[in-house]
Amino acid sequence: SSSDAQTSRTRHLARSTVIVMVAFGLAKVISLAQTFIIARVFGVGAEWDAFVTANRIPELIFTLIAGGALAHAFIPIFSGYLAREDHAGGWRVASQVINFIFGVTFIASVIAYFAAPWLIANFVAPGFTAEAQATTVGLMRVLLISTLIFSVSGIVMGILQSFNHFLLPAVAPMMFDVGILIGVLFFLPAFGVYGIAYGAVLGAALHLGVQIPGLIRFRARWTPSLGLRNPVLWRVIRLMLPRVAGLGVFSVNFIVMNNIASRLGTGSVSALDWGWRLMQIPQTLIGTAMGTVIFPTLAQLSALGDENGKRANMTGALKFIMIGSIPSSLGLIFVGRPLISLLEGGQFDASASDLVYSTLQFFALGLIVHSVLEVIARSFYADGDTLTPLWAALGGAAINLVLSFTLSGVTQAESALSAYGVIAATAPGFLAPRPDFGFVGGLALANSLGVMFEVVFLMFILRKRWHGINENALATTTLKTLAASLVMTVAIVAVDLLWVALDLEARGRMLLIVEIAVQVVVGILVFVGMAALLRMEELRALLNLVLRRRSEAAA
């Protein structure tokens, strides 16, 4: 029956989501370990500014050519071949896509390699000193190697996900973090900040290598053909172009933010990166995991014309995201300071800690909309619509751009520096490295507000297109989650006040770890207790699914 089919689909989605979340969680644990070491070595300083900046152009190339845009265009077409049991045709198209994308990425990487000095000095980080720019150029050239590897590995992830195989694609990011961790532990002492770049290249190779067994399992066949006369290849490219533009807008936004931060003083780029990294931990576990798992299901339901099924599954995914992201957002804001203290281990001075926390709290405000966007945008891609999310991204980018300049105060910083005659001598308009003006947290706030516009715009369109999105049920879950989260926040603040009253703060790392652990445990217990009092059926249903899965496994 349709009810049994929906129940089976829900169980499969829950199981797949748990697999992806566990793998992403392990990756984040490894990422935190490397971050822990990096923060102690580089802190909020010029070398880490250089590394973060060096990664912007390689990330842009990957995003535009072989990133999520390709996966969203490739998976529906490759899945169509699998549904028709035309595996030979599917592997032929997959080979042509891989060959074409790798070729284009190679050409773009070569151009970026030689244009690196100009790009860094004039586009990405004009506020850096000449020495910092030279370091950034060298790092960027190393990181371009990882971009070439990812151009293949990203497509392989799409292939395996088309077979509804999520384990190896979920493990791949963890292997990338393992590579960076190896770079931090073993290459860093010998090569300095370049050791992390070498670790990133190793991580990219591991990212691809761990997925090879999956290709062998599904009997992959590669053919040395570009397929320039194959209309299916060009159909994939046409489908991905609007998504490419949307992702490009997102990447350019961060380059603009990097440009502005480079003008706000040494450490501003690092602070922006640390805040983004910490926010990405729950965002990846909640939003990216759910978006990754729900997309193939939405695509299948769209192909069947099952509007009710799409609406039910999309709303269910959003409920899960609300239950996870709202308490996580408030938790990051109120546990953020001790978390940063644990991360940096005394390497940040008071101003540096304030700088990082200012970015974290405003990125945390955007955690909810960033997570929701993962599902809402994929709902359009499942319908074969990549243009509407592009218009939303352009609107969000415009808001982000205007607010980035307004909220960061970069123009006031430039005016003040000009008045005091500290304009850098390297080139006209380039700022000296240490202007103590501006508000880096404003860049994070601008980003959150821009993404908020995207989500509101897309939900409005989707509600009309799908004749509703079960908004009443979604609103009920959101309000109950918000109420439980606010009570949770009061409990976290009470723990913090008690810690201060007992004079336990600033008494060593072990007590700091205990404080964070107590706040997290108390917060979770209070949230779950309030959820039970408010009769949040979603948590009960999730628990029933897990228990039923265990009983079935035992049987």
GROMACS .gro file of C-alpha atoms in nm, residues 33-382:
model
  350
   33ALA     CA    1   4.153   1.792   1.623
   34GLN     CA    2   4.340   1.961   1.340
   35THR     CA    3   4.175   2.295   1.420
   36PHE     CA    4   4.284   2.254   1.783
   37ILE     CA    5   4.649   2.225   1.673
   38ILE     CA    6   4.631   2.492   1.402
   39ALA     CA    7   4.482   2.745   1.645
   40ARG     CA    8   4.775   2.691   1.880
   41VAL     CA    9   5.037   2.724   1.609
   42PHE     CA   10   4.898   3.013   1.405
   43GLY     CA   11   4.627   3.168   1.621
   44VAL     CA   12   4.464   3.470   1.461
   45GLY     CA   13   4.761   3.584   1.255
   46ALA     CA   14   4.911   3.654   0.916
   47GLU     CA   15   5.010   3.296   0.822
   48TRP     CA   16   4.661   3.154   0.875
   49ASP     CA   17   4.518   3.460   0.698
   50ALA     CA   18   4.737   3.358   0.401
   51PHE     CA   19   4.624   2.994   0.404
   52VAL     CA   20   4.254   3.081   0.426
   53THR     CA   21   4.291   3.332   0.144
   54ALA     CA   22   4.497   3.094  -0.071
   55ASN     CA   23   4.208   2.848  -0.073
   56ARG     CA   24   3.953   3.093  -0.212
   57ILE     CA   25   4.040   3.064  -0.583
   58PRO     CA   26   4.088   2.681  -0.583
   59GLU     CA   27   3.753   2.652  -0.405
   60LEU     CA   28   3.595   2.881  -0.662
   61ILE     CA   29   3.729   2.671  -0.952
   62PHE     CA   30   3.602   2.349  -0.795
   63THR     CA   31   3.264   2.503  -0.712
   64LEU     CA   32   3.210   2.644  -1.060
   65ILE     CA   33   3.328   2.342  -1.258
   66ALA     CA   34   3.298   2.023  -1.055
   67GLY     CA   35   3.115   2.107  -0.735
   68GLY     CA   36   2.758   2.058  -0.625
   69ALA     CA   37   2.631   2.204  -0.951
   70LEU     CA   38   2.754   1.904  -1.145
   71ALA     CA   39   2.613   1.657  -0.894
   72HIS     CA   40   2.266   1.810  -0.912
   73ALA     CA   41   2.270   1.800  -1.292
   74PHE     CA   42   2.444   1.462  -1.327
   75ILE     CA   43   2.258   1.249  -1.068
   76PRO     CA   44   1.909   1.275  -1.230
   77ILE     CA   45   2.046   1.186  -1.575
   78PHE     CA   46   2.271   0.903  -1.456
   79SER     CA   47   1.986   0.771  -1.238
   80GLY     CA   48   1.769   0.764  -1.550
   81TYR     CA   49   2.014   0.527  -1.718
   82LEU     CA   50   2.012   0.306  -1.410
   83ALA     CA   51   1.631   0.304  -1.399
   84ARG     CA   52   1.626   0.187  -1.763
   85GLU     CA   53   1.896  -0.068  -1.676
   86ASP     CA   54   2.118   0.082  -1.946
   87HIS     CA   55   2.436   0.055  -1.741
   88ALA     CA   56   2.663   0.063  -2.045
   89GLY     CA   57   2.515   0.393  -2.160
   90GLY     CA   58   2.530   0.532  -1.807
   91TRP     CA   59   2.899   0.449  -1.764
   92ARG     CA   60   2.976   0.592  -2.107
   93VAL     CA   61   2.814   0.925  -2.015
   94ALA     CA   62   2.982   0.919  -1.672
   95SER     CA   63   3.322   0.869  -1.835
   96GLN     CA   64   3.264   1.156  -2.077
   97VAL     CA   65   3.154   1.387  -1.794
   98ILE     CA   66   3.463   1.297  -1.589
   99ASN     CA   67   3.699   1.350  -1.883
  100PHE     CA   68   3.540   1.678  -1.985
  101ILE     CA   69   3.525   1.823  -1.634
  102PHE     CA   70   3.883   1.720  -1.555
  103GLY     CA   71   4.005   1.883  -1.878
  104VAL     CA   72   3.826   2.211  -1.808
  105THR     CA   73   3.947   2.211  -1.446
  106PHE     CA   74   4.304   2.149  -1.560
  107ILE     CA   75   4.294   2.446  -1.801
  108ALA     CA   76   4.141   2.674  -1.535
  109SER     CA   77   4.399   2.561  -1.276
  110VAL     CA   78   4.691   2.632  -1.512
  111ILE     CA   79   4.556   2.982  -1.578
  112ALA     CA   80   4.509   3.041  -1.204
  113TYR     CA   81   4.861   2.912  -1.134
  114PHE     CA   82   5.024   3.177  -1.352
  115ALA     CA   83   4.774   3.452  -1.267
  116ALA     CA   84   4.800   3.391  -0.891
  117PRO     CA   85   5.013   3.700  -0.805
  118TRP     CA   86   4.773   3.933  -0.985
  119LEU     CA   87   4.461   3.765  -0.845
  120ILE     CA   88   4.582   3.786  -0.485
  121ALA     CA   89   4.710   4.144  -0.509
  122ASN     CA   90   4.413   4.290  -0.694
  123PHE     CA   91   4.112   4.072  -0.625
  124VAL     CA   92   4.130   3.843  -0.321
  125ALA     CA   93   4.347   4.017  -0.060
  126PRO     CA   94   4.460   4.366  -0.161
  127GLY     CA   95   4.499   4.459   0.206
  128PHE     CA   96   4.779   4.207   0.268
  129THR     CA   97   5.143   4.309   0.290
  130ALA     CA   98   5.373   4.208   0.003
  131GLU     CA   99   5.519   3.926   0.215
  132ALA     CA  100   5.175   3.790   0.304
  133GLN     CA  101   5.070   3.807  -0.061
  134ALA     CA  102   5.378   3.609  -0.167
  135THR     CA  103   5.300   3.337   0.090
  136THR     CA  104   4.939   3.327  -0.027
  137VAL     CA  105   5.047   3.281  -0.389
  138GLY     CA  106   5.273   2.987  -0.302
  139LEU     CA  107   5.002   2.817  -0.097
  140MET     CA  108   4.742   2.871  -0.367
  141ARG     CA  109   4.959   2.699  -0.627
  142VAL     CA  110   4.991   2.391  -0.405
  143LEU     CA  111   4.618   2.381  -0.329
  144LEU     CA  112   4.531   2.386  -0.700
  145ILE     CA  113   4.654   2.023  -0.714
  146SER     CA  114   4.379   1.919  -0.474
  147THR     CA  115   4.127   2.097  -0.697
  148LEU     CA  116   4.224   1.872  -0.989
  149ILE     CA  117   4.173   1.560  -0.777
  150PHE     CA  118   3.838   1.683  -0.646
  151SER     CA  119   3.716   1.741  -1.002
  152VAL     CA  120   3.709   1.361  -1.042
  153SER     CA  121   3.622   1.268  -0.685
  154GLY     CA  122   3.315   1.493  -0.681
  155ILE     CA  123   3.166   1.313  -0.981
  156VAL     CA  124   3.242   0.975  -0.826
  157MET     CA  125   3.038   1.081  -0.522
  158GLY     CA  126   2.743   1.157  -0.750
  159ILE     CA  127   2.777   0.817  -0.919
  160LEU     CA  128   2.768   0.627  -0.591
  161GLN     CA  129   2.479   0.834  -0.456
  162SER     CA  130   2.285   0.753  -0.774
  163PHE     CA  131   2.310   0.388  -0.669
  164ASN     CA  132   2.168   0.498  -0.328
  165HIS     CA  133   2.504   0.414  -0.177
  166PHE     CA  134   2.582   0.683   0.082
  167LEU     CA  135   2.844   0.526   0.307
  168LEU     CA  136   3.163   0.578   0.102
  169PRO     CA  137   3.062   0.928  -0.020
  170ALA     CA  138   2.997   1.017   0.345
  171VAL     CA  139   3.333   0.873   0.455
  172ALA     CA  140   3.521   1.064   0.180
  173PRO     CA  141   3.510   1.404   0.358
  174MET     CA  142   3.641   1.233   0.670
  175MET     CA  143   3.939   1.104   0.471
  176PHE     CA  144   4.004   1.456   0.346
  177ASP     CA  145   4.020   1.573   0.706
  178VAL     CA  146   4.251   1.281   0.786
  179GLY     CA  147   4.489   1.404   0.515
  180ILE     CA  148   4.492   1.755   0.659
  181LEU     CA  149   4.542   1.612   1.009
  182ILE     CA  150   4.847   1.419   0.879
  183GLY     CA  151   4.974   1.746   0.733
  184VAL     CA  152   4.923   1.921   1.066
  185LEU     CA  153   5.091   1.646   1.270
  186PHE     CA  154   5.380   1.546   1.042
  187PHE     CA  155   5.431   1.807   0.767
  188LEU     CA  156   5.374   2.123   0.972
  189PRO     CA  157   5.696   2.101   1.177
  190ALA     CA  158   5.909   2.068   0.863
  191PHE     CA  159   5.725   2.291   0.614
  192GLY     CA  160   5.533   2.538   0.830
  193VAL     CA  161   5.199   2.651   0.690
  194TYR     CA  162   5.285   2.481   0.359
  195GLY     CA  163   5.261   2.149   0.546
  196ILE     CA  164   4.886   2.202   0.581
  197ALA     CA  165   4.860   2.261   0.206
  198TYR     CA  166   5.049   1.937   0.138
  199GLY     CA  167   4.810   1.765   0.380
  200ALA     CA  168   4.515   1.903   0.183
  201VAL     CA  169   4.654   1.748  -0.137
  202LEU     CA  170   4.698   1.415   0.045
  203GLY     CA  171   4.344   1.446   0.181
  204ALA     CA  172   4.204   1.502  -0.169
  205ALA     CA  173   4.380   1.184  -0.287
  206LEU     CA  174   4.232   0.991   0.009
  207HIS     CA  175   3.890   1.147  -0.069
  208LEU     CA  176   3.903   0.987  -0.412
  209GLY     CA  177   4.078   0.667  -0.311
  210VAL     CA  178   3.826   0.564  -0.045
  211GLN     CA  179   3.548   0.569  -0.307
  212ILE     CA  180   3.727   0.340  -0.555
  213PRO     CA  181   3.593   0.020  -0.389
  214GLY     CA  182   3.241   0.151  -0.455
  215LEU     CA  183   3.317   0.191  -0.825
  216ILE     CA  184   3.454  -0.164  -0.832
  217ARG     CA  185   3.144  -0.295  -0.656
  218PHE     CA  186   2.914  -0.137  -0.914
  219ARG     CA  187   3.138  -0.249  -1.201
  220ALA     CA  188   3.237   0.093  -1.327
  221ARG     CA  189   3.367   0.117  -1.681
  222TRP     CA  190   3.577   0.410  -1.802
  223THR     CA  191   3.623   0.507  -2.167
  224PRO     CA  192   3.879   0.765  -2.291
  225SER     CA  193   3.628   0.987  -2.470
  226LEU     CA  194   3.537   1.353  -2.429
  227GLY     CA  195   3.193   1.300  -2.585
  228LEU     CA  196   3.180   1.647  -2.736
  229ARG     CA  197   2.921   1.524  -2.988
  230ASN     CA  198   2.708   1.350  -2.728
  231PRO     CA  199   2.389   1.555  -2.667
  232VAL     CA  200   2.352   1.400  -2.319
  233LEU     CA  201   2.683   1.557  -2.209
  234TRP     CA  202   2.564   1.897  -2.324
  235ARG     CA  203   2.232   1.838  -2.149
  236VAL     CA  204   2.421   1.785  -1.824
  237ILE     CA  205   2.615   2.105  -1.886
  238ARG     CA  206   2.299   2.304  -1.966
  239LEU     CA  207   2.134   2.179  -1.649
  240MET     CA  208   2.432   2.271  -1.435
  241LEU     CA  209   2.491   2.622  -1.572
  242PRO     CA  210   2.228   2.802  -1.359
  243ARG     CA  211   2.345   2.611  -1.051
  244VAL     CA  212   2.705   2.697  -1.139
  245ALA     CA  213   2.609   3.063  -1.148
  246GLY     CA  214   2.434   3.030  -0.810
  247LEU     CA  215   2.731   2.859  -0.645
  248GLY     CA  216   2.962   3.107  -0.813
  249VAL     CA  217   2.768   3.390  -0.654
  250PHE     CA  218   2.811   3.222  -0.314
  251SER     CA  219   3.186   3.178  -0.366
  252VAL     CA  220   3.234   3.531  -0.495
  253ASN     CA  221   3.048   3.653  -0.185
  254PHE     CA  222   3.315   3.493   0.031
  255ILE     CA  223   3.593   3.637  -0.184
  256VAL     CA  224   3.438   3.982  -0.138
  257MET     CA  225   3.415   3.919   0.238
  258ASN     CA  226   3.781   3.808   0.232
  259ASN     CA  227   3.874   4.123   0.042
  260ILE     CA  228   3.700   4.343   0.300
  261ALA     CA  229   3.839   4.148   0.596
  262SER     CA  230   4.193   4.183   0.459
  263ARG     CA  231   4.145   4.560   0.495
  264LEU     CA  232   4.033   4.537   0.858
  265GLY     CA  233   4.363   4.430   1.003
  266THR     CA  234   4.583   4.125   1.054
  267GLY     CA  235   4.377   3.838   1.194
  268SER     CA  236   4.043   3.954   1.054
  269VAL     CA  237   4.044   3.691   0.777
  270SER     CA  238   4.139   3.424   1.030
  271ALA     CA  239   3.861   3.532   1.269
  272LEU     CA  240   3.609   3.512   0.985
  273ASP     CA  241   3.733   3.162   0.901
  274TRP     CA  242   3.727   3.036   1.262
  275GLY     CA  243   3.368   3.157   1.308
  276TRP     CA  244   3.260   2.994   0.983
  277ARG     CA  245   3.436   2.666   1.072
  278LEU     CA  246   3.264   2.640   1.410
  279MET     CA  247   2.921   2.715   1.263
  280GLN     CA  248   2.980   2.456   0.990
  281ILE     CA  249   3.003   2.173   1.245
  282PRO     CA  250   2.629   2.159   1.327
  283GLN     CA  251   2.533   2.289   0.982
  284THR     CA  252   2.706   1.996   0.811
  285LEU     CA  253   2.564   1.739   1.053
  286ILE     CA  254   2.210   1.874   1.022
  287GLY     CA  255   2.155   2.058   0.695
  288THR     CA  256   2.408   1.901   0.459
  289ALA     CA  257   2.340   1.548   0.584
  290MET     CA  258   1.965   1.581   0.540
  291GLY     CA  259   1.997   1.756   0.203
  292THR     CA  260   2.231   1.485   0.074
  293VAL     CA  261   1.994   1.203   0.172
  294ILE     CA  262   1.662   1.364   0.074
  295PHE     CA  263   1.764   1.480  -0.275
  296PRO     CA  264   1.754   1.142  -0.459
  297THR     CA  265   1.413   1.070  -0.302
  298LEU     CA  266   1.273   1.409  -0.406
  299ALA     CA  267   1.408   1.356  -0.758
  300GLN     CA  268   1.238   1.015  -0.783
  301LEU     CA  269   0.906   1.152  -0.651
  302SER     CA  270   0.927   1.443  -0.894
  303ALA     CA  271   0.983   1.203  -1.183
  304LEU     CA  272   0.670   1.010  -1.072
  305GLY     CA  273   0.469   1.332  -1.041
  306ASP     CA  274   0.393   1.254  -0.675
  307GLU     CA  275   0.336   1.604  -0.538
  308ASN     CA  276   0.197   1.481  -0.207
  309GLY     CA  277   0.501   1.260  -0.156
  310LYS     CA  278   0.739   1.547  -0.233
  311ARG     CA  279   0.558   1.778   0.005
  312ALA     CA  280   0.551   1.522   0.286
  313ASN     CA  281   0.919   1.428   0.255
  314MET     CA  282   1.039   1.787   0.216
  315THR     CA  283   0.838   1.903   0.517
  316GLY     CA  284   0.962   1.609   0.722
  317ALA     CA  285   1.319   1.704   0.636
  318LEU     CA  286   1.258   2.066   0.737
  319LYS     CA  287   1.107   1.957   1.070
  320PHE     CA  288   1.420   1.756   1.142
  321ILE     CA  289   1.635   2.057   1.052
  322MET     CA  290   1.437   2.288   1.279
  323ILE     CA  291   1.463   2.045   1.571
  324GLY     CA  292   1.838   2.025   1.520
  325SER     CA  293   1.939   2.374   1.409
  326ILE     CA  294   1.743   2.601   1.644
  327PRO     CA  295   1.891   2.462   1.968
  328SER     CA  296   2.231   2.431   1.799
  329SER     CA  297   2.222   2.798   1.699
  330LEU     CA  298   2.141   2.918   2.050
  331GLY     CA  299   2.389   2.669   2.198
  332LEU     CA  300   2.671   2.805   1.980
  333ILE     CA  301   2.594   3.159   2.088
  334PHE     CA  302   2.588   3.086   2.461
  335VAL     CA  303   2.861   2.820   2.473
  336GLY     CA  304   3.071   2.995   2.208
  337ARG     CA  305   3.313   3.177   2.437
  338PRO     CA  306   3.428   2.875   2.640
  339LEU     CA  307   3.438   2.674   2.317
  340ILE     CA  308   3.674   2.930   2.162
  341SER     CA  309   3.886   2.931   2.479
  342LEU     CA  310   3.915   2.553   2.458
  343LEU     CA  311   4.003   2.574   2.090
  344GLU     CA  312   4.280   2.831   2.115
  345GLY     CA  313   4.435   2.717   2.444
  346GLY     CA  314   4.551   3.061   2.554
  347GLN     CA  315   4.705   3.157   2.217
  348PHE     CA  316   4.444   3.429   2.153
  349ASP     CA  317   4.457   3.752   2.345
  350ALA     CA  318   4.133   3.914   2.460
  351SER     CA  319   4.088   4.115   2.139
  352ALA     CA  320   4.146   3.808   1.919
  353SER     CA  321   3.890   3.604   2.117
  354ASP     CA  322   3.638   3.888   2.085
  355LEU     CA  323   3.708   3.900   1.711
  356VAL     CA  324   3.639   3.529   1.664
  357TYR     CA  325   3.333   3.532   1.890
  358SER     CA  326   3.183   3.827   1.704
  359THR     CA  327   3.191   3.627   1.380
  360LEU     CA  328   3.073   3.304   1.546
  361GLN     CA  329   2.762   3.453   1.705
  362PHE     CA  330   2.644   3.614   1.382
  363PHE     CA  331   2.721   3.305   1.173
  364ALA     CA  332   2.531   3.107   1.439
  365LEU     CA  333   2.224   3.323   1.375
  366GLY     CA  334   2.244   3.207   1.014
  367LEU     CA  335   2.286   2.839   1.102
  368ILE     CA  336   1.911   2.778   1.074
  369VAL     CA  337   1.867   2.935   0.729
  370HIS     CA  338   2.190   2.781   0.597
  371SER     CA  339   2.058   2.438   0.699
  372VAL     CA  340   1.709   2.498   0.559
  373LEU     CA  341   1.857   2.615   0.228
  374GLU     CA  342   2.018   2.271   0.182
  375VAL     CA  343   1.671   2.114   0.148
  376ILE     CA  344   1.472   2.400  -0.005
  377ALA     CA  345   1.716   2.450  -0.295
  378ARG     CA  346   1.729   2.075  -0.363
  379SER     CA  347   1.348   2.071  -0.384
  380PHE     CA  348   1.377   2.294  -0.692
  381TYR     CA  349   1.665   2.090  -0.838
  382ALA     CA  350   1.454   1.773  -0.799
   0.00000   0.00000   0.00000
